[in-house]
mmCIF file of C-alpha atoms in Angstrom:
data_model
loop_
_atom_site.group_PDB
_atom_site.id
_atom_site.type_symbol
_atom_site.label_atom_id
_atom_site.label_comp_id
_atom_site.label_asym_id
_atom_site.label_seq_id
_atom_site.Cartn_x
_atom_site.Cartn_y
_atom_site.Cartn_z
ATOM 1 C CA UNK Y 15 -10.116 -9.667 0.858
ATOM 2 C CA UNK Y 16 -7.046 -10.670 2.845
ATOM 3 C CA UNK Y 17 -7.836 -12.563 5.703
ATOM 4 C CA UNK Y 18 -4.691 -13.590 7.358
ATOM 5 C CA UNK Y 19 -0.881 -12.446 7.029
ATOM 6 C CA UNK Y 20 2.435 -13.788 7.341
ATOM 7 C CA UNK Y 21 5.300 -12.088 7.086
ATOM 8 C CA UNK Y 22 8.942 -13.949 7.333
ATOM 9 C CA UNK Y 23 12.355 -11.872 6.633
ATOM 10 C CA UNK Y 24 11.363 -8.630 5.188
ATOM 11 C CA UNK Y 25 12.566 -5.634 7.104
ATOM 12 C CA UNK Y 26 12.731 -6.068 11.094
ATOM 13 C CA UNK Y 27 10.356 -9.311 10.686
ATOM 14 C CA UNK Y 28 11.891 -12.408 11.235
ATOM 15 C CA UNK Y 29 8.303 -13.653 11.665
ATOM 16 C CA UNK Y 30 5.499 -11.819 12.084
ATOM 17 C CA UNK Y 31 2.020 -13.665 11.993
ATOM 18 C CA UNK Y 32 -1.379 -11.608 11.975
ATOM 19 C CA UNK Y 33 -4.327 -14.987 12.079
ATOM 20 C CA UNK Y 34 -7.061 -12.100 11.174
ATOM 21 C CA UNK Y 35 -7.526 -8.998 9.463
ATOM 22 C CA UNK Y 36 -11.191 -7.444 8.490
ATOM 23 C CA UNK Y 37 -12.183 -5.082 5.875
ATOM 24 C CA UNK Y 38 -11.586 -2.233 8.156
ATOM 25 C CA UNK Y 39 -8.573 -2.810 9.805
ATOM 26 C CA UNK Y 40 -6.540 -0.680 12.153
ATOM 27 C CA UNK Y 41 -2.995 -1.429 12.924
ATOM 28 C CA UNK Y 42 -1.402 0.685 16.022
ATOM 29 C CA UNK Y 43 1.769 0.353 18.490
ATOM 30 C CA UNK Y 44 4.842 2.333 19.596
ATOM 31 C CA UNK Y 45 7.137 3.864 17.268
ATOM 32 C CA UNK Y 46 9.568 1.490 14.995
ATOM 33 C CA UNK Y 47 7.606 -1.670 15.723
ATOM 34 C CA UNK Y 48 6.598 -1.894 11.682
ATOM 35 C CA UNK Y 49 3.491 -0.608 11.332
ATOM 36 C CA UNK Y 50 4.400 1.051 8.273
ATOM 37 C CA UNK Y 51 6.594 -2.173 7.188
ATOM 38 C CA UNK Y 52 3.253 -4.354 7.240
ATOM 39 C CA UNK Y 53 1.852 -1.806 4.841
ATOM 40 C CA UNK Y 54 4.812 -1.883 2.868
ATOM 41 C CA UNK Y 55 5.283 -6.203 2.957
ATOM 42 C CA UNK Y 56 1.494 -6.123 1.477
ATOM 43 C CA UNK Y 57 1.858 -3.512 -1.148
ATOM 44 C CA UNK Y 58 5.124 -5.460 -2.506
ATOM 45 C CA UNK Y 59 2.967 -8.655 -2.298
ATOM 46 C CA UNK Y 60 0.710 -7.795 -5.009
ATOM 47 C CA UNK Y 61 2.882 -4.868 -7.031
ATOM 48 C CA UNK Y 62 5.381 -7.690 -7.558
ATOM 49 C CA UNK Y 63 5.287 -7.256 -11.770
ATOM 50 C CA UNK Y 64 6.331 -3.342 -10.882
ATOM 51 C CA UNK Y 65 10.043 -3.049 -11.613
ATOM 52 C CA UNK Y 66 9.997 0.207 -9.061
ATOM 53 C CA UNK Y 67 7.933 -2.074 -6.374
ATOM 54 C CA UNK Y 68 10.933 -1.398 -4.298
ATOM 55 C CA UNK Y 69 12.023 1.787 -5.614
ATOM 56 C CA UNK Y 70 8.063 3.451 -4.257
ATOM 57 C CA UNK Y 71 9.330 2.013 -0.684
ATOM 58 C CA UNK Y 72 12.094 4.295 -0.771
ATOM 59 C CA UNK Y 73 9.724 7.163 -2.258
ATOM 60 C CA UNK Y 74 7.033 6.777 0.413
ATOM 61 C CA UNK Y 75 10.049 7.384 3.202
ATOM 62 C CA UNK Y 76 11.130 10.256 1.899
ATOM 63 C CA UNK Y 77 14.279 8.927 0.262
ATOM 64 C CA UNK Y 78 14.999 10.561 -3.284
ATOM 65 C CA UNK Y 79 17.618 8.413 -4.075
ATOM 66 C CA UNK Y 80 19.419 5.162 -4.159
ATOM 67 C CA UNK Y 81 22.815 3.517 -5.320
ATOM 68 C CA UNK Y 82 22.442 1.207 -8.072
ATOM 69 C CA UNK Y 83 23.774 -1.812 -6.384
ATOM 70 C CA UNK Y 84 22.184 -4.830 -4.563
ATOM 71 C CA UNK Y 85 23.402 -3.465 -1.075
ATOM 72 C CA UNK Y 86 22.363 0.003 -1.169
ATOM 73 C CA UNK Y 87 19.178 -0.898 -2.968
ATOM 74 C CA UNK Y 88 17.918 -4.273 -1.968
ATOM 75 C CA UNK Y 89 19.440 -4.979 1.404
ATOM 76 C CA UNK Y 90 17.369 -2.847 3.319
ATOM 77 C CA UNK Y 91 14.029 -4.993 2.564
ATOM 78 C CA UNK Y 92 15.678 -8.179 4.343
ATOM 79 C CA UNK Y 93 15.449 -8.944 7.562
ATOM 80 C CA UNK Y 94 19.307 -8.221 8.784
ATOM 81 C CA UNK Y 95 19.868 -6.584 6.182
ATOM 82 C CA UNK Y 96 21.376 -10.358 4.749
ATOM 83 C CA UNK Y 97 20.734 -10.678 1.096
ATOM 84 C CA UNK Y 98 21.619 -14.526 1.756
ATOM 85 C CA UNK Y 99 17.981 -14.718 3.208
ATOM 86 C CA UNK Y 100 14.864 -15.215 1.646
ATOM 87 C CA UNK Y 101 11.807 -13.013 2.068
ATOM 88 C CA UNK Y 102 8.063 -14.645 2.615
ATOM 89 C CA UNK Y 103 5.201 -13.075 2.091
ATOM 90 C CA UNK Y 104 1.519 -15.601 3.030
ATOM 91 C CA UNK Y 105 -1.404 -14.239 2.499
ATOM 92 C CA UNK Y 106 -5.355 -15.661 2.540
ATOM 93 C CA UNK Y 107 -7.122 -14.210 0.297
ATOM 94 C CA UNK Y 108 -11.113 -15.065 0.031
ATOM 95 C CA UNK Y 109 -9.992 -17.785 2.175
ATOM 96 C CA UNK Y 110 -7.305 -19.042 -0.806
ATOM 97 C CA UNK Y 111 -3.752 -19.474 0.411
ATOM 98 C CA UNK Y 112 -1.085 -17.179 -1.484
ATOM 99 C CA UNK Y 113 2.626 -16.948 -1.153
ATOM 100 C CA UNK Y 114 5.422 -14.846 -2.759
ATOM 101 C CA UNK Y 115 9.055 -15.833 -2.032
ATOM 102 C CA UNK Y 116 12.254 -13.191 -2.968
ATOM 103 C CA UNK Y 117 15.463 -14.475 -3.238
ATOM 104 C CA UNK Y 118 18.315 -12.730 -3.905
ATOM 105 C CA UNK Y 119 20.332 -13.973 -7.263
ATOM 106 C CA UNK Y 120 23.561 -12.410 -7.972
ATOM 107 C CA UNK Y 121 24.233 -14.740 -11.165
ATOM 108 C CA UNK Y 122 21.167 -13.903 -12.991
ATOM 109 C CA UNK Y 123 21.896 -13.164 -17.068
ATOM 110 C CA UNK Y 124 19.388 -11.767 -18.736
ATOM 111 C CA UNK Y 125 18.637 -13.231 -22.469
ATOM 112 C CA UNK Y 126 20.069 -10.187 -24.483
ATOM 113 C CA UNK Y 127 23.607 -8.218 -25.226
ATOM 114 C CA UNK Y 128 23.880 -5.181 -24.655
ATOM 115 C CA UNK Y 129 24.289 -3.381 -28.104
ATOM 116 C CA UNK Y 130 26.940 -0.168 -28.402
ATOM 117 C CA UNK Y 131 25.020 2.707 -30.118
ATOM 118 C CA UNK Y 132 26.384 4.774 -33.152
ATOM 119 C CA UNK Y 133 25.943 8.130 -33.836
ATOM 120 C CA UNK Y 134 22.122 9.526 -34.333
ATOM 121 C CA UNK Y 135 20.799 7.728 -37.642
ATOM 122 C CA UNK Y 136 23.570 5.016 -37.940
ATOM 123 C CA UNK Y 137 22.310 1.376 -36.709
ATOM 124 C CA UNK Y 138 23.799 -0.141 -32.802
ATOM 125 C CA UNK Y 139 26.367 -2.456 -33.175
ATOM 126 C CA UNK Y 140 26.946 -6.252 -31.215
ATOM 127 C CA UNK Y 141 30.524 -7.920 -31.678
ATOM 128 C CA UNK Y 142 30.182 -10.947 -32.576
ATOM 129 C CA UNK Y 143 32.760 -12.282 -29.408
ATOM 130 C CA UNK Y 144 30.660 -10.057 -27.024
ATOM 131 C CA UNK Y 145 29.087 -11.673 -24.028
ATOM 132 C CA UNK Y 146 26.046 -11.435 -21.841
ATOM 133 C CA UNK Y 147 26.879 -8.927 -19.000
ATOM 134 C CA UNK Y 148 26.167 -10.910 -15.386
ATOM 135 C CA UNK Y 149 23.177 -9.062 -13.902
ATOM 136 C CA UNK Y 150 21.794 -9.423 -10.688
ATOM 137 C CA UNK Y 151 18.402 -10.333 -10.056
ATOM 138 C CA UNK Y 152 15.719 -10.307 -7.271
ATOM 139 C CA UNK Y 153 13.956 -13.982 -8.192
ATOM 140 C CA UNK Y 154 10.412 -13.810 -7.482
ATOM 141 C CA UNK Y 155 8.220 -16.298 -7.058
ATOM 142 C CA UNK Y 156 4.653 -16.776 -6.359
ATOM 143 C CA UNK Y 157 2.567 -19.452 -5.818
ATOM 144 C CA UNK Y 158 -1.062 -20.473 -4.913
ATOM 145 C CA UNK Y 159 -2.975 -23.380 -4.521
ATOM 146 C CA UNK Y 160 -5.097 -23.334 -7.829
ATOM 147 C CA UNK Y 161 -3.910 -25.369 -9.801
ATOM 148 C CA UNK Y 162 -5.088 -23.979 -12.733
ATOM 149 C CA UNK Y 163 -3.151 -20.845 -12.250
ATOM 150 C CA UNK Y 164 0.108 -22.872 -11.002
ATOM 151 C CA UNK Y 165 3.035 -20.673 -10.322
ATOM 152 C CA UNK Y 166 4.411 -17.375 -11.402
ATOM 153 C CA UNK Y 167 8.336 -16.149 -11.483
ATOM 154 C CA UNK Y 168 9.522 -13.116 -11.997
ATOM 155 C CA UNK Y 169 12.761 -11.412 -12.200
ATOM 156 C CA UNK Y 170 13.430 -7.952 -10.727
ATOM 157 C CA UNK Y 171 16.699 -7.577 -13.004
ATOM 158 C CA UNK Y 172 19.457 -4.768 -12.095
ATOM 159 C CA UNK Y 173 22.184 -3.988 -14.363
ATOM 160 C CA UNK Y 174 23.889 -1.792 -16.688
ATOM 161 C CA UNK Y 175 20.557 -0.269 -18.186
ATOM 162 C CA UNK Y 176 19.157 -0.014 -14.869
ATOM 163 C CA UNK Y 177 16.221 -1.875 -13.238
ATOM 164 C CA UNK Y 178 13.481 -4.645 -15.459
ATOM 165 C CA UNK Y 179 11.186 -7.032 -14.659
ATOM 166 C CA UNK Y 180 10.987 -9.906 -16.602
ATOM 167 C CA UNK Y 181 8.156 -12.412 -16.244
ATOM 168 C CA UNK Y 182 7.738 -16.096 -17.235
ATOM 169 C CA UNK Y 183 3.772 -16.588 -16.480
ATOM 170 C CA UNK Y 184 1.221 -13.457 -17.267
ATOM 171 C CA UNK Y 185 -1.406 -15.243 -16.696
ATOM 172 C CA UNK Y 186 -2.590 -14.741 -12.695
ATOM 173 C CA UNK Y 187 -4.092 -11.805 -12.352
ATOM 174 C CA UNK Y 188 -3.790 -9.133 -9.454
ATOM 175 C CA UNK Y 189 -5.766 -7.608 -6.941
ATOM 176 C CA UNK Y 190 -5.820 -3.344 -7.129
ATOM 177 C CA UNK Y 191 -3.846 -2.031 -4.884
ATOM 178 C CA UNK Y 192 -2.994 1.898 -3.537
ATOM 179 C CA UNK Y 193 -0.608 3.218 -1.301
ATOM 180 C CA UNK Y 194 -1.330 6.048 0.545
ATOM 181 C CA UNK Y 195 1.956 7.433 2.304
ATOM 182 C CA UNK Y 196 2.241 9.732 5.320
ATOM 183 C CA UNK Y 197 5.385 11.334 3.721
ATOM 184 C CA UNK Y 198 4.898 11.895 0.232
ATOM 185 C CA UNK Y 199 2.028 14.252 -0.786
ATOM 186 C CA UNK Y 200 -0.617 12.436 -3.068
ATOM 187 C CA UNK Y 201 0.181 13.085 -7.031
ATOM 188 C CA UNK Y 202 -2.439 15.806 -7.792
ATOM 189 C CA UNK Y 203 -2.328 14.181 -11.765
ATOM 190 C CA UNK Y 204 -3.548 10.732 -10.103
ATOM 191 C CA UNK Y 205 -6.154 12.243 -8.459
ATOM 192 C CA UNK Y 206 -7.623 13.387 -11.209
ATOM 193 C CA UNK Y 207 -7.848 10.797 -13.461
ATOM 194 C CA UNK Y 208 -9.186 8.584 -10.460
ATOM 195 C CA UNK Y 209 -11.976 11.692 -10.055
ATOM 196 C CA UNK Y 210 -11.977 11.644 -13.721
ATOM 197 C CA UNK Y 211 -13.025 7.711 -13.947
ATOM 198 C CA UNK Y 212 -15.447 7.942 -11.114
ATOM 199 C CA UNK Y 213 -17.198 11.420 -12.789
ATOM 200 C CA UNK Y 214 -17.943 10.044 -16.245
ATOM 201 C CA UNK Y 215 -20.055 7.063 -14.547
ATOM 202 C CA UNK Y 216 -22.069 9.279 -12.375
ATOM 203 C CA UNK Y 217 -20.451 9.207 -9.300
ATOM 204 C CA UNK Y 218 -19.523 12.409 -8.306
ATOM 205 C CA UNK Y 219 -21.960 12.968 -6.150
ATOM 206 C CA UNK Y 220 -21.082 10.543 -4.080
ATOM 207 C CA UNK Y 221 -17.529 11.986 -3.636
ATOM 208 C CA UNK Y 222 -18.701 15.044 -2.776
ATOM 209 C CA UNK Y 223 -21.376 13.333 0.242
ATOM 210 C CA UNK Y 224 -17.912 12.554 1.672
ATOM 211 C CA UNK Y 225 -15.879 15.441 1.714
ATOM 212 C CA UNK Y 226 -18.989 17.128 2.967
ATOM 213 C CA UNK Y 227 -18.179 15.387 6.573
ATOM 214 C CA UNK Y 228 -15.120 18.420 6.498
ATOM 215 C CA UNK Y 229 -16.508 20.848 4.380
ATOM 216 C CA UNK Y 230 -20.383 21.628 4.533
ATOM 217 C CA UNK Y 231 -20.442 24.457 1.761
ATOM 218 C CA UNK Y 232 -18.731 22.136 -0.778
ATOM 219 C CA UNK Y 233 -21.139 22.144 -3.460
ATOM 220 C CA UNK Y 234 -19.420 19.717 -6.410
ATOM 221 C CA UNK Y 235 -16.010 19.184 -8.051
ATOM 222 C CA UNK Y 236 -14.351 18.891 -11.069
ATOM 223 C CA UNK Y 237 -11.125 18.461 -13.348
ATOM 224 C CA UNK Y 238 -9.931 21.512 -14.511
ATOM 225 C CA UNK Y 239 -6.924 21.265 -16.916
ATOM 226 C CA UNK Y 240 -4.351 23.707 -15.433
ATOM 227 C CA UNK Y 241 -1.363 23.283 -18.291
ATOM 228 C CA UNK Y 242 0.285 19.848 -18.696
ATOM 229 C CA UNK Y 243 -1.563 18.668 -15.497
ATOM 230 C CA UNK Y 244 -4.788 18.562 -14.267
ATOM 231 C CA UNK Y 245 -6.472 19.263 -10.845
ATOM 232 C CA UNK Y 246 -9.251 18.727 -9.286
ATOM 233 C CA UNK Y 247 -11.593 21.955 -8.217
ATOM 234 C CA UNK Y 248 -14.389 22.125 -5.853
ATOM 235 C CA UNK Y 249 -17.244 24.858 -5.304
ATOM 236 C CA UNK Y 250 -17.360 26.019 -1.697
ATOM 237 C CA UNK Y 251 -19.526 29.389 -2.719
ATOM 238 C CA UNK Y 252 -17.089 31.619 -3.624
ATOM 239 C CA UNK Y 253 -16.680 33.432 -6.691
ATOM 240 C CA UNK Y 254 -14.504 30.802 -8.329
ATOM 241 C CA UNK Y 255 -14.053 26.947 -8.311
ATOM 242 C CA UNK Y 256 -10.442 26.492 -5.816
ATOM 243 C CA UNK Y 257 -8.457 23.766 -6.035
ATOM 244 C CA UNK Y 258 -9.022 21.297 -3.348
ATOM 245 C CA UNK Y 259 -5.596 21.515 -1.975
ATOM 246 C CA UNK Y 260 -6.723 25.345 -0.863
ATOM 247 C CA UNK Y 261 -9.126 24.141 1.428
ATOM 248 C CA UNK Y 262 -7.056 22.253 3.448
ATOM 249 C CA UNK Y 263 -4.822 19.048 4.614
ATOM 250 C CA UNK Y 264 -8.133 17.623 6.018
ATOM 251 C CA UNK Y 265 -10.359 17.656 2.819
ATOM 252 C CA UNK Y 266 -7.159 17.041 0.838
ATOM 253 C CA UNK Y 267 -6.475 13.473 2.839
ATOM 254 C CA UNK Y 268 -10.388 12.689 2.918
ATOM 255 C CA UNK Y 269 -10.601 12.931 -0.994
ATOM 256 C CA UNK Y 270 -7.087 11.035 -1.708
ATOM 257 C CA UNK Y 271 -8.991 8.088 0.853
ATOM 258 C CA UNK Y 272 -12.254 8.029 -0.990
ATOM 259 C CA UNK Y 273 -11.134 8.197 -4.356
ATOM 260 C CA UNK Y 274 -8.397 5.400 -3.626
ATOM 261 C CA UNK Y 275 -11.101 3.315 -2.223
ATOM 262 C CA UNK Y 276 -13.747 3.971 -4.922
ATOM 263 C CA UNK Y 277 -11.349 3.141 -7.701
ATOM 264 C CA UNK Y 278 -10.668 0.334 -6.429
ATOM 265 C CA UNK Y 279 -13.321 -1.952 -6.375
ATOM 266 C CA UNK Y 280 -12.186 -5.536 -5.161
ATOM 267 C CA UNK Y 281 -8.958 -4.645 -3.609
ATOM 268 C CA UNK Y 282 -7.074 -2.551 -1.177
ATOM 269 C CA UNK Y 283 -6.069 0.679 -0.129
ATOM 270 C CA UNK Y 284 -3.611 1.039 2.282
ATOM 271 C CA UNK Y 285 -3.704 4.188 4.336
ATOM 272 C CA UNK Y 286 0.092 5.190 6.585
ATOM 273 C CA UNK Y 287 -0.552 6.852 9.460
ATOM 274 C CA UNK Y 288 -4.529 7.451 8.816
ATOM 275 C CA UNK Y 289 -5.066 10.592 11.123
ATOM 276 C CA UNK Y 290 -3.023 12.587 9.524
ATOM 277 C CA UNK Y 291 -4.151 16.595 8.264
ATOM 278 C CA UNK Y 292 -7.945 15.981 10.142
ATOM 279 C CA UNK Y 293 -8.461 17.447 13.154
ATOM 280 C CA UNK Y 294 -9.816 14.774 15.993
ATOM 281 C CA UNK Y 295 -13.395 16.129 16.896
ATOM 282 C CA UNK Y 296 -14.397 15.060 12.573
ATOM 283 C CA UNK Y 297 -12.665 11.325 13.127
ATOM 284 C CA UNK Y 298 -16.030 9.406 14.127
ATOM 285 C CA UNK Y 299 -17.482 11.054 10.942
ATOM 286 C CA UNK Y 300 -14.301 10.057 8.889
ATOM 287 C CA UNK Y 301 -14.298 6.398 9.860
ATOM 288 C CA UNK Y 302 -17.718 6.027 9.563
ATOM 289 C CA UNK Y 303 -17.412 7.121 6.165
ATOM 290 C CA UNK Y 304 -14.289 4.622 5.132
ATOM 291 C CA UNK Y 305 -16.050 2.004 6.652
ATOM 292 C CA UNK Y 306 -19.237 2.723 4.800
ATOM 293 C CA UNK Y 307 -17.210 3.324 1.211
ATOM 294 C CA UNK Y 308 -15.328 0.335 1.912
ATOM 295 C CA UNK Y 309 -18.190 -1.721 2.133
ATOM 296 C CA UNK Y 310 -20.058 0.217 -0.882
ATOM 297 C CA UNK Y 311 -17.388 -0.439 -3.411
ATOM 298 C CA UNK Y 312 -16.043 -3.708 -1.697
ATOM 299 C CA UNK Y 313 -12.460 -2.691 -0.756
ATOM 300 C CA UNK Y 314 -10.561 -3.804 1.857
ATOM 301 C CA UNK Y 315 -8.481 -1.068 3.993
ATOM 302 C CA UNK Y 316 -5.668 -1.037 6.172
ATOM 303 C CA UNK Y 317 -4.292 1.633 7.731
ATOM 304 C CA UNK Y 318 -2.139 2.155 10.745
ATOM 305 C CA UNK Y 319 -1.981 5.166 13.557
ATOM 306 C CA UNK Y 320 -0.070 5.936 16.966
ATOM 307 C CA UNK Y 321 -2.496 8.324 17.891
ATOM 308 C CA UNK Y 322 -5.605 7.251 20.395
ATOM 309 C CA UNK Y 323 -7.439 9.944 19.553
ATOM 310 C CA UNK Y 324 -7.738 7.999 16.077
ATOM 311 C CA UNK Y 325 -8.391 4.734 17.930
ATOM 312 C CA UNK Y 326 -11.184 5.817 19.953
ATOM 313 C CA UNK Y 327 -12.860 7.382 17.167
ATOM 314 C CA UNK Y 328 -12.429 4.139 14.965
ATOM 315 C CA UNK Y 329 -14.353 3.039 17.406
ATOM 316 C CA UNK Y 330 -17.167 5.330 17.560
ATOM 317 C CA UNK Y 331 -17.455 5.782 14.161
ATOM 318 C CA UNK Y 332 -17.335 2.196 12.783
ATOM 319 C CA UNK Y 333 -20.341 0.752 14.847
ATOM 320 C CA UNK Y 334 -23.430 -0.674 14.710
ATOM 321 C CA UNK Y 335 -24.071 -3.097 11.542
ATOM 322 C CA UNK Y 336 -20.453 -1.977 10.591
ATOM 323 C CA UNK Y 337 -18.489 -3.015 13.541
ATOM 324 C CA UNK Y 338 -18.390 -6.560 12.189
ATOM 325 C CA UNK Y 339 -15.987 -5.517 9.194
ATOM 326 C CA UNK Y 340 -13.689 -3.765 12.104
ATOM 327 C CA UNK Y 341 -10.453 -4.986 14.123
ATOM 328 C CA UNK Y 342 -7.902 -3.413 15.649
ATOM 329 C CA UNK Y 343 -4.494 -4.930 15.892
ATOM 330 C CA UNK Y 344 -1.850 -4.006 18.014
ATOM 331 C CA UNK Y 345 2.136 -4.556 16.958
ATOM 332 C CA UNK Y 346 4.612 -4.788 19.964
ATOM 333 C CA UNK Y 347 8.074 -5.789 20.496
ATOM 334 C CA UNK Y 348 9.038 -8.771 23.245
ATOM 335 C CA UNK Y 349 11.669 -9.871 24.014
ATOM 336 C CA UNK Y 350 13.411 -9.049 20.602
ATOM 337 C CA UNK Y 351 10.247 -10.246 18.703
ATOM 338 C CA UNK Y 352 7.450 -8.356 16.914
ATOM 339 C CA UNK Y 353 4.056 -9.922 17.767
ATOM 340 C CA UNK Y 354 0.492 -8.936 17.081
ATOM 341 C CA UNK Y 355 -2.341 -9.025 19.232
ATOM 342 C CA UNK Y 356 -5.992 -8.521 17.764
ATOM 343 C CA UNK Y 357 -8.736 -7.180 19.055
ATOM 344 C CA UNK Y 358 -12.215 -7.270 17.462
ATOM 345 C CA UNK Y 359 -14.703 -4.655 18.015
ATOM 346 C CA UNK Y 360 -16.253 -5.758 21.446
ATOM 347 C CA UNK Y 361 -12.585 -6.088 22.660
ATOM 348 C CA UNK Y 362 -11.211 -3.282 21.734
ATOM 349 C CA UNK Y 363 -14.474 -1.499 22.945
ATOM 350 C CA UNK Y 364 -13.564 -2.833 26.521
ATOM 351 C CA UNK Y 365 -10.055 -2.133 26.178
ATOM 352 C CA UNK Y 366 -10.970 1.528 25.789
ATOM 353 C CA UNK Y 367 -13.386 1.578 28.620
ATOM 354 C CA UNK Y 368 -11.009 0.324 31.326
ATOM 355 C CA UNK Y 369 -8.036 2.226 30.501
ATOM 356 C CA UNK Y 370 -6.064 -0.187 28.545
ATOM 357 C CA UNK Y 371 -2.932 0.580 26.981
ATOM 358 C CA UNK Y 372 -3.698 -0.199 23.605
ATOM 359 C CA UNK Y 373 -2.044 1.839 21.141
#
């Protein structure tokens, strides 16, 4: 579980430091402060071996698509949009101190040549004068203090192919990580194999407890094969199974929350703009059932909101003996700088009760 966050150069940080962060975590503030960015800084953190783990960023926004060229491409992830600067990620995890640097590295030759291809069944041809073709490269490199582990570069290569990732140590594992965006709608053919996993070890039930918070008649689910896809089903008591997407944005969200954070046992789920498609008088119920699946299948989420309708029922939905694994942290801009302020649960409760601007 990440513990504590530092983020320098990516986006509109120059520095942003965040000293605690809790299983649940909220993370609210005006509009264009970087709530989503924080989201964004951790999912590159640990999809770092993805050669699109820049590509989704534009995806998530809404953007369908980008130049191939360092500028269009990778300048927008650093801070000024200067590619001369260096992006640092520093997490804690399970109190162990991680760090990913990103430099940008417009030299960078890959070890092959690029081969001219024949006509279909004749073998590509290399000249023998031909020469590497200068790539350019986002150099990657993460570190940690465990020694046996050491250190890990990467290379997120763009050339005349298009994007790779090459890799000089395979050995440090990473943490599961999902991305839920406010934008883009979840992949239906995801869903299902995550409901698919969870189903054939008995755990459907459980799925179903959930949604149940939204919709009461929902008597089970399941994958139906609908051509080259498949989607998932529920029975609400009609004469046919419906797809879930039929009953609504709110059941819909709920299941692409649960099933993110029950397939993803000892990582995180990242949740943009959480209140989203449920309707505010089922919130409580909604956070009180994150917080408890978080805790069931030990995952960590993070999720961020403007609305205080969604604060307030963060709240009152995440107490009692789970108001320990809460905080809520606030992201403002002073004076030209972001800065976050935290509030655990017995601060944020009296923030609420006295009228405190806290969103």
């Amino acid at each position: 579980m990440i513990t504590r966050l530092i983020i320098d150069g990516f986006k509109g940080f120059e520095r942003l430091e965040i000293p605690k962060l809790s299983r649940v975590t909220l993370l609210g503030g005006r509009n264009n402060v970087g709530k989503t960015s924080i989201l964004e800084a951790l999912f590159m953190f640990f999809d770092r071996l993805n050669p699109q783990m820049i590509l989704r960023q534009f995806a998530s926004r809404g953007i369908g698509t980008v130049s191939l060229d360092p500028e269009s491409m990778w300048a927008p992830v650093f801070y000024d949009y200067n590619l001369k600067k260096s992006i640092t990620i520093s997490v804690a995890v399970n109190n162990r101190e991680e760090k990913m640097t990103v430099r940008f590295n417009p030299q960078y030759v890959p070890a092959s040549i690029q081969a001219n291809v024949r006509g279909q069944g004749m073998p590509a041809q290399v000249r023998t004068d031909q020469k590497p073709e200068p790539s350019y490269a986002l150099d990657i490199v993460y570190e940690h203090k465990n020694k046996k582990a050491g250190k890990q570069t990467a290379h997120l290569v763009m050339g005349v192919g298009g994007l790779g990732i090459h890799v000089d140590n395979l050995e440090i594992k990473l943490l599961p990580v999902t991305f839920l965006s406010a934008r883009m709608p979840a992949n239906p053919q995801e869903e299902a194999q995550r409901f698919g996993h969870l189903d054939i070890h008995g755990k459907q039930e459980e799925i179903v407890k959930f949604l149940r918070i939204i919709e009461p008649d929902l008597k089970s689910l399941s994958s139906v094969a609908m051509g080259d896809i498949s989607l998932i089903h529920g029975d609400i008591g009609l004469s046919r199974k419906i797809p879930v997407a039929y009953m609504g944005d709110g059941v819909s969200r709920l299941l692409s929350i649960i099933l993110a954070i029950a397939t993803s046992k000892g990582g995180i789920v990242l949740i943009d703009e959480c209140e989203n498609g449920i309707y505010y008088s089922v919130m409580p119920k909604i956070w009180e059932a994150i917080a408890k699946a978080a805790r069931r299948y030990d995952c960590q989420v993070i999720g961020t909101t403007h609305s205080y309708e969604c604060l307030e029922a963060a709240h009152d939905g995440i107490s009692g003996e789970l108001s320990d694994n809460f905080s809520y942290i606030r992201i403002d801009r002073i004076d030209n700088k972001i800065m976050a302020k935290c509030f655990d649960y017995e601060m944020l409760k009296v923030a609420i009760e006295t009228g405190m601007e806290v969103r």
